[in-house]
mmCIF file of C-alpha atoms in Angstrom:
data_model
loop_
_atom_site.group_PDB
_atom_site.id
_atom_site.type_symbol
_atom_site.label_atom_id
_atom_site.label_comp_id
_atom_site.label_asym_id
_atom_site.label_seq_id
_atom_site.Cartn_x
_atom_site.Cartn_y
_atom_site.Cartn_z
ATOM 1 C CA MET A 32 203.718 246.265 213.714
ATOM 2 C CA ASP A 33 200.736 247.270 215.870
ATOM 3 C CA SER A 34 198.915 250.583 215.545
ATOM 4 C CA PHE A 35 200.838 252.197 218.413
ATOM 5 C CA GLU A 36 204.232 251.261 216.949
ATOM 6 C CA ALA A 37 203.096 252.470 213.540
ATOM 7 C CA GLU A 38 202.040 255.806 215.026
ATOM 8 C CA VAL A 39 205.380 256.172 216.799
ATOM 9 C CA THR A 40 207.246 255.400 213.566
ATOM 10 C CA ILE A 41 205.222 258.006 211.671
ATOM 11 C CA MET A 42 205.893 260.584 214.367
ATOM 12 C CA LYS A 43 209.639 259.879 214.264
ATOM 13 C CA ARG A 44 209.634 260.399 210.519
ATOM 14 C CA LYS A 45 207.705 263.641 210.893
ATOM 15 C CA VAL A 46 210.184 264.905 213.484
ATOM 16 C CA LEU A 47 213.016 264.228 211.046
ATOM 17 C CA LEU A 48 211.068 265.888 208.250
ATOM 18 C CA ILE A 49 210.236 269.062 210.113
ATOM 19 C CA CYS A 50 213.788 269.442 211.453
ATOM 20 C CA ALA A 51 215.084 269.212 207.913
ATOM 21 C CA LEU A 52 212.472 271.580 206.509
ATOM 22 C CA PHE A 53 213.061 274.171 209.197
ATOM 23 C CA THR A 54 216.832 274.053 208.767
ATOM 24 C CA MET A 55 216.392 274.199 205.003
ATOM 25 C CA LEU A 56 214.187 277.271 205.236
ATOM 26 C CA ALA A 57 216.913 278.899 207.272
ATOM 27 C CA GLY A 58 219.506 277.881 204.721
ATOM 28 C CA CYS A 59 220.888 274.924 206.703
ATOM 29 C CA VAL A 60 220.827 272.069 204.211
ATOM 30 C CA ALA A 61 223.104 269.181 203.306
ATOM 31 C CA SER A 62 223.597 265.603 202.171
ATOM 32 C CA PRO A 63 226.664 263.348 201.936
ATOM 33 C CA ILE A 64 226.155 262.466 198.267
ATOM 34 C CA PRO A 65 228.178 264.441 195.647
ATOM 35 C CA ASN A 66 225.840 266.428 193.410
ATOM 36 C CA THR A 67 227.758 266.883 190.154
ATOM 37 C CA GLU A 68 230.565 265.338 188.154
ATOM 38 C CA ARG A 69 232.662 268.351 189.045
ATOM 39 C CA ASN A 70 232.234 267.659 192.745
ATOM 40 C CA GLN A 71 233.764 264.199 192.335
ATOM 41 C CA HIS A 72 237.128 265.879 191.814
ATOM 42 C CA MET A 73 236.813 268.153 194.842
ATOM 43 C CA ASP A 74 238.008 267.477 198.366
ATOM 44 C CA SER A 75 235.828 265.856 201.037
ATOM 45 C CA LYS A 76 234.428 269.213 202.124
ATOM 46 C CA LYS A 77 232.681 269.793 198.810
ATOM 47 C CA GLU A 78 231.544 266.159 198.516
ATOM 48 C CA THR A 79 229.364 266.559 201.600
ATOM 49 C CA ALA A 80 227.334 269.408 200.114
ATOM 50 C CA LYS A 81 224.188 269.454 198.034
ATOM 51 C CA THR A 82 222.522 272.477 196.540
ATOM 52 C CA PHE A 83 218.957 273.368 197.447
ATOM 53 C CA LEU A 84 216.707 275.789 195.629
ATOM 54 C CA LEU A 85 214.394 277.824 197.867
ATOM 55 C CA ILE A 86 211.529 279.476 195.998
ATOM 56 C CA GLY A 87 209.167 282.038 197.481
ATOM 57 C CA VAL A 88 206.152 282.447 195.205
ATOM 58 C CA ASP A 89 203.990 285.555 194.872
ATOM 59 C CA SER A 90 200.678 283.981 195.739
ATOM 60 C CA ARG A 91 198.398 283.106 198.588
ATOM 61 C CA GLY A 92 197.304 279.764 197.171
ATOM 62 C CA GLU A 93 196.596 280.664 193.533
ATOM 63 C CA GLU A 94 197.685 278.093 190.947
ATOM 64 C CA ASP A 95 199.503 280.457 188.552
ATOM 65 C CA SER A 96 202.255 282.473 190.198
ATOM 66 C CA ARG A 97 205.788 283.707 189.669
ATOM 67 C CA ALA A 98 208.825 283.325 191.879
ATOM 68 C CA ASP A 99 209.151 286.306 194.203
ATOM 69 C CA ALA A 100 212.382 285.059 195.777
ATOM 70 C CA VAL A 101 214.988 282.674 194.345
ATOM 71 C CA LEU A 102 217.757 281.427 196.628
ATOM 72 C CA LEU A 103 220.389 278.732 196.318
ATOM 73 C CA ALA A 104 221.401 277.272 199.679
ATOM 74 C CA ARG A 105 224.247 275.018 200.691
ATOM 75 C CA TYR A 106 225.268 273.802 204.154
ATOM 76 C CA GLU A 107 228.818 272.579 204.719
ATOM 77 C CA PRO A 108 228.638 270.618 207.978
ATOM 78 C CA LYS A 109 232.355 269.986 208.459
ATOM 79 C CA GLN A 110 233.044 273.704 208.213
ATOM 80 C CA GLY A 111 229.927 274.671 210.167
ATOM 81 C CA GLN A 112 228.876 277.215 207.583
ATOM 82 C CA ILE A 113 225.915 278.062 205.381
ATOM 83 C CA LYS A 114 226.114 279.664 201.959
ATOM 84 C CA LEU A 115 223.126 281.565 200.570
ATOM 85 C CA ALA A 116 223.097 282.917 197.017
ATOM 86 C CA SER A 117 220.116 285.065 196.021
ATOM 87 C CA ILE A 118 219.305 285.395 192.316
ATOM 88 C CA MET A 119 217.425 288.604 191.648
ATOM 89 C CA ARG A 120 214.024 287.912 190.147
ATOM 90 C CA ASP A 121 214.463 290.409 187.263
ATOM 91 C CA SER A 122 217.615 288.664 185.982
ATOM 92 C CA TYR A 123 217.162 288.203 182.227
ATOM 93 C CA VAL A 124 217.958 284.567 181.485
ATOM 94 C CA LYS A 125 217.427 281.882 178.892
ATOM 95 C CA ILE A 126 214.431 279.721 179.808
ATOM 96 C CA PRO A 127 214.596 276.237 178.206
ATOM 97 C CA GLY A 128 211.647 275.639 175.886
ATOM 98 C CA TYR A 129 210.338 279.198 176.118
ATOM 99 C CA GLU A 130 209.283 280.438 172.667
ATOM 100 C CA LYS A 131 210.974 283.832 172.978
ATOM 101 C CA GLY A 132 214.116 282.390 174.501
ATOM 102 C CA TYR A 133 214.793 284.873 177.291
ATOM 103 C CA HIS A 134 212.689 286.273 180.135
ATOM 104 C CA LYS A 135 213.024 287.218 183.784
ATOM 105 C CA ILE A 136 214.081 284.250 185.874
ATOM 106 C CA ASN A 137 210.931 284.478 188.007
ATOM 107 C CA ALA A 138 208.873 283.688 184.894
ATOM 108 C CA ALA A 139 210.426 280.216 184.714
ATOM 109 C CA TYR A 140 208.337 279.166 187.693
ATOM 110 C CA TYR A 141 205.174 280.528 186.066
ATOM 111 C CA TYR A 142 205.788 278.614 182.830
ATOM 112 C CA GLY A 143 207.009 275.328 184.262
ATOM 113 C CA GLY A 144 207.124 275.261 188.048
ATOM 114 C CA SER A 145 210.126 274.164 190.083
ATOM 115 C CA GLU A 146 211.372 271.707 187.446
ATOM 116 C CA LEU A 147 211.734 274.425 184.816
ATOM 117 C CA MET A 148 213.325 276.699 187.411
ATOM 118 C CA LYS A 149 215.953 274.011 188.109
ATOM 119 C CA LYS A 150 216.652 273.620 184.377
ATOM 120 C CA THR A 151 216.880 277.401 183.970
ATOM 121 C CA ILE A 152 219.465 277.716 186.741
ATOM 122 C CA LEU A 153 221.522 274.893 185.266
ATOM 123 C CA GLU A 154 221.286 276.387 181.763
ATOM 124 C CA ASN A 155 222.367 279.887 182.794
ATOM 125 C CA PHE A 156 224.618 279.409 185.821
ATOM 126 C CA ASN A 157 225.898 275.842 185.499
ATOM 127 C CA ILE A 158 224.607 275.011 188.971
ATOM 128 C CA ASN A 159 222.919 271.656 189.468
ATOM 129 C CA VAL A 160 220.031 271.834 191.947
ATOM 130 C CA ASP A 161 219.481 268.680 193.983
ATOM 131 C CA HIS A 162 216.276 269.523 195.848
ATOM 132 C CA VAL A 163 213.621 272.229 195.903
ATOM 133 C CA ALA A 164 211.425 273.794 198.577
ATOM 134 C CA VAL A 165 208.536 276.091 197.624
ATOM 135 C CA ILE A 166 206.610 278.374 199.970
ATOM 136 C CA ASP A 167 203.950 280.976 199.196
ATOM 137 C CA PHE A 168 203.152 284.243 200.983
ATOM 138 C CA GLN A 169 200.770 282.754 203.524
ATOM 139 C CA GLY A 170 203.100 279.859 204.185
ATOM 140 C CA PHE A 171 205.930 282.306 204.824
ATOM 141 C CA VAL A 172 203.790 284.291 207.260
ATOM 142 C CA ASN A 173 202.823 281.138 209.137
ATOM 143 C CA ILE A 174 206.363 279.764 209.241
ATOM 144 C CA VAL A 175 207.702 283.057 210.627
ATOM 145 C CA ASP A 176 205.096 283.080 213.382
ATOM 146 C CA LEU A 177 205.720 279.406 214.112
ATOM 147 C CA ILE A 178 209.506 279.658 214.406
ATOM 148 C CA ALA A 179 209.587 283.167 215.897
ATOM 149 C CA PRO A 180 206.370 283.611 217.914
ATOM 150 C CA ASP A 181 207.866 286.619 219.713
ATOM 151 C CA GLY A 182 208.680 288.288 216.391
ATOM 152 C CA LEU A 183 211.882 289.399 214.655
ATOM 153 C CA THR A 184 213.757 292.641 215.281
ATOM 154 C CA VAL A 185 214.309 294.667 212.097
ATOM 155 C CA ASP A 186 215.098 298.248 211.083
ATOM 156 C CA VAL A 187 212.002 299.798 209.478
ATOM 157 C CA LYS A 188 212.505 302.762 207.149
ATOM 158 C CA PRO A 189 209.899 305.550 207.020
ATOM 159 C CA GLU A 190 209.116 304.848 203.354
ATOM 160 C CA MET A 191 208.300 301.221 204.187
ATOM 161 C CA ILE A 192 205.597 302.319 206.614
ATOM 162 C CA SER A 193 203.701 304.398 204.070
ATOM 163 C CA ASP A 194 204.300 302.199 201.022
ATOM 164 C CA MET A 195 203.550 298.796 202.594
ATOM 165 C CA SER A 196 201.241 299.919 205.429
ATOM 166 C CA ILE A 197 203.537 298.377 207.996
ATOM 167 C CA ALA A 198 202.217 298.748 211.529
ATOM 168 C CA ALA A 199 205.425 300.106 213.015
ATOM 169 C CA SER A 200 207.397 303.238 213.773
ATOM 170 C CA SER A 201 210.563 304.341 212.047
ATOM 171 C CA GLY A 202 213.645 302.549 213.350
ATOM 172 C CA GLU A 203 214.076 299.265 215.195
ATOM 173 C CA ASN A 204 210.847 297.284 215.606
ATOM 174 C CA VAL A 205 209.737 293.792 216.522
ATOM 175 C CA LEU A 206 207.554 292.518 213.685
ATOM 176 C CA HIS A 207 205.529 289.348 213.213
ATOM 177 C CA GLY A 208 204.647 287.212 210.194
ATOM 178 C CA GLU A 209 202.389 289.459 208.105
ATOM 179 C CA GLN A 210 204.502 292.564 208.790
ATOM 180 C CA ILE A 211 207.754 290.670 208.161
ATOM 181 C CA LEU A 212 206.360 289.647 204.757
ATOM 182 C CA LYS A 213 205.782 293.319 203.948
ATOM 183 C CA TYR A 214 209.274 294.145 205.228
ATOM 184 C CA VAL A 215 211.023 291.650 202.933
ATOM 185 C CA ARG A 216 208.862 292.536 199.923
ATOM 186 C CA PHE A 217 209.344 296.319 200.052
ATOM 187 C CA ARG A 218 211.308 297.661 197.058
ATOM 188 C CA HIS A 219 210.144 301.213 196.358
ATOM 189 C CA ASP A 220 213.304 303.077 197.346
ATOM 190 C CA ASN A 221 216.732 303.736 195.849
ATOM 191 C CA GLU A 222 217.859 300.179 196.620
ATOM 192 C CA SER A 223 214.867 298.622 194.826
ATOM 193 C CA ASP A 224 215.158 294.826 194.511
ATOM 194 C CA PHE A 225 218.757 294.927 195.716
ATOM 195 C CA GLY A 226 217.651 296.006 199.185
ATOM 196 C CA ARG A 227 214.882 293.439 199.035
ATOM 197 C CA VAL A 228 217.348 290.606 198.506
ATOM 198 C CA GLU A 229 219.391 291.788 201.504
ATOM 199 C CA ARG A 230 216.266 291.784 203.693
ATOM 200 C CA GLN A 231 215.322 288.285 202.545
ATOM 201 C CA GLN A 232 218.733 286.997 203.576
ATOM 202 C CA GLU A 233 218.578 288.944 206.838
ATOM 203 C CA VAL A 234 215.256 287.347 207.806
ATOM 204 C CA LEU A 235 216.416 283.826 206.900
ATOM 205 C CA VAL A 236 219.445 284.239 209.159
ATOM 206 C CA GLN A 237 217.236 285.454 212.024
ATOM 207 C CA LEU A 238 214.862 282.514 211.554
ATOM 208 C CA LYS A 239 217.783 280.124 211.759
ATOM 209 C CA ASP A 240 218.914 281.746 215.022
ATOM 210 C CA GLN A 241 215.393 281.628 216.441
ATOM 211 C CA LEU A 242 215.017 277.951 215.546
ATOM 212 C CA ILE A 243 218.300 277.013 217.180
ATOM 213 C CA GLN A 244 217.340 278.954 220.299
ATOM 214 C CA GLN A 245 213.882 277.373 220.452
ATOM 215 C CA LEU A 246 215.195 273.804 220.133
ATOM 216 C CA SER A 247 218.004 274.300 222.645
ATOM 217 C CA ASN A 248 215.744 273.958 225.689
ATOM 218 C CA VAL A 249 213.416 271.290 227.028
ATOM 219 C CA ASP A 250 210.242 273.306 226.421
ATOM 220 C CA GLY A 251 211.161 273.808 222.780
ATOM 221 C CA ILE A 252 211.837 270.114 222.259
ATOM 222 C CA VAL A 253 208.585 269.152 223.979
ATOM 223 C CA ALA A 254 206.684 271.575 221.736
ATOM 224 C CA LEU A 255 208.246 270.175 218.550
ATOM 225 C CA PRO A 256 205.621 267.482 217.778
ATOM 226 C CA GLY A 257 202.858 270.081 217.939
ATOM 227 C CA MET A 258 204.744 272.277 215.478
ATOM 228 C CA ILE A 259 205.170 269.427 213.022
ATOM 229 C CA GLU A 260 201.581 268.965 211.921
ATOM 230 C CA GLU A 261 201.158 272.677 211.289
ATOM 231 C CA ALA A 262 204.462 273.302 209.529
ATOM 232 C CA LEU A 263 204.109 270.424 207.084
ATOM 233 C CA THR A 264 201.161 272.193 205.454
ATOM 234 C CA TYR A 265 203.190 275.282 204.544
ATOM 235 C CA VAL A 266 206.028 273.895 202.408
ATOM 236 C CA GLU A 267 206.187 271.834 199.214
ATOM 237 C CA THR A 268 209.429 269.890 198.777
ATOM 238 C CA ASP A 269 210.837 266.926 196.855
ATOM 239 C CA ILE A 270 213.172 265.800 199.638
ATOM 240 C CA GLY A 271 212.860 262.067 200.369
ATOM 241 C CA MET A 272 212.960 260.420 203.770
ATOM 242 C CA LYS A 273 216.504 259.100 203.366
ATOM 243 C CA THR A 274 217.796 262.601 202.759
ATOM 244 C CA MET A 275 215.680 263.883 205.653
ATOM 245 C CA VAL A 276 217.504 261.537 208.024
ATOM 246 C CA VAL A 277 220.868 262.850 206.867
ATOM 247 C CA LEU A 278 219.726 266.471 206.996
ATOM 248 C CA SER A 279 218.435 266.164 210.523
ATOM 249 C CA SER A 280 221.450 264.364 211.937
ATOM 250 C CA GLN A 281 223.930 266.750 210.346
ATOM 251 C CA ALA A 282 221.970 269.814 211.434
ATOM 252 C CA MET A 283 221.943 268.537 215.027
ATOM 253 C CA PHE A 284 225.607 267.544 215.256
ATOM 254 C CA HIS A 285 227.214 270.289 213.156
ATOM 255 C CA PRO A 286 226.172 273.696 214.499
ATOM 256 C CA VAL A 287 226.488 276.690 212.202
ATOM 257 C CA ASP A 288 229.225 279.186 213.066
ATOM 258 C CA SER A 289 229.079 281.398 209.998
ATOM 259 C CA ILE A 290 226.773 282.355 207.149
ATOM 260 C CA LYS A 291 228.069 283.641 203.827
ATOM 261 C CA THR A 292 225.832 285.417 201.320
ATOM 262 C CA LEU A 293 226.036 286.359 197.668
ATOM 263 C CA ARG A 294 223.794 288.310 195.328
ATOM 264 C CA ILE A 295 223.426 287.503 191.641
ATOM 265 C CA PRO A 296 224.099 289.536 189.591
ATOM 266 C CA VAL A 297 227.280 290.662 191.319
ATOM 267 C CA ASN A 298 228.443 294.271 191.132
ATOM 268 C CA ASN A 299 229.517 295.577 187.720
ATOM 269 C CA SER A 300 228.058 292.587 185.892
ATOM 270 C CA TYR A 301 224.706 293.828 184.632
ATOM 271 C CA THR A 302 222.883 296.634 182.856
ATOM 272 C CA ASN A 303 219.293 297.808 183.104
ATOM 273 C CA GLU A 304 217.373 296.997 179.929
ATOM 274 C CA MET A 305 213.774 297.026 178.703
ATOM 275 C CA TYR A 306 212.045 294.435 176.503
ATOM 276 C CA PRO A 307 208.412 294.547 175.316
ATOM 277 C CA HIS A 308 207.617 290.983 176.432
ATOM 278 C CA ALA A 309 209.465 291.156 179.753
ATOM 279 C CA GLY A 310 209.506 294.799 180.866
ATOM 280 C CA ALA A 311 212.428 296.179 182.890
ATOM 281 C CA VAL A 312 215.131 293.545 183.340
ATOM 282 C CA LEU A 313 218.692 293.078 184.538
ATOM 283 C CA SER A 314 220.765 292.029 181.531
ATOM 284 C CA ILE A 315 223.610 290.122 183.121
ATOM 285 C CA ASP A 316 227.134 289.109 182.187
ATOM 286 C CA PHE A 317 226.792 285.320 182.408
ATOM 287 C CA GLU A 318 230.512 284.603 182.442
ATOM 288 C CA LYS A 319 231.138 286.867 185.438
ATOM 289 C CA ASN A 320 228.150 285.556 187.380
ATOM 290 C CA GLN A 321 228.834 281.901 186.638
ATOM 291 C CA GLN A 322 232.379 282.405 187.886
ATOM 292 C CA ALA A 323 231.128 284.216 191.005
ATOM 293 C CA LEU A 324 228.762 281.353 191.854
ATOM 294 C CA GLN A 325 231.365 278.652 191.225
ATOM 295 C CA GLU A 326 233.899 280.435 193.434
ATOM 296 C CA PHE A 327 231.300 281.105 196.118
ATOM 297 C CA PHE A 328 230.270 277.451 196.379
ATOM 298 C CA GLU A 329 233.835 276.072 196.254
#
């Protein structure tokens, strides 16, 4: 293989990679390999799905950080639907190997990175995670501006403007990367982290729509190679090339018609508690939330 052919091959792989990463960030993810023993007894719809863990970390490049956003994503290509389940970061869970046993779920990333986060989710919710994608604050800002250069339209509350110094007016605004980050991170109102989770899901859905729109015309396709080199620097993932090929092809040939969302803990399944080593937490009913997740992903 000469140097030109090698360069073309590398570019093809990068195109597949970035398509998969972009669709994954928007919650569009899949693979045809069953992910658990339980799935082997399901119908063909479930056998096509894998579960991806999307972690937003509260850093701008620092080594030690906690998970600021924890989402489980599944794409069911035959049904043309995405399922997004957000686990609230203050959920009080058992962290494998942690000396005190229980802590907020976002601490699992601090103590053991994405691998410990995967084990923690399996331990507490009986959900097997197949692949992980991690993005920090600056990466999120850059990805938003890359996918949605004209910004995203969101409803800004007056308290957001003063608390987060958002450069906007009250009501509907078009915001860009840095301001969108502030929008999704705001939590100092009556909705607290619950409203925050809703905004995270809202922005992911808008990014998915923007990506589809951008790649549906010739100019967007022509611009794709230039986006690749930049975007690859913003996301850490363990997805291999074989899975990338499947992700890309399924994302292209199975358009998304609907997006379903879930928040963990579900209503009436938690209490607010306080622990010296963890602070204010959500003490959750594991049986109810495990059942909610299993039913959601069926």
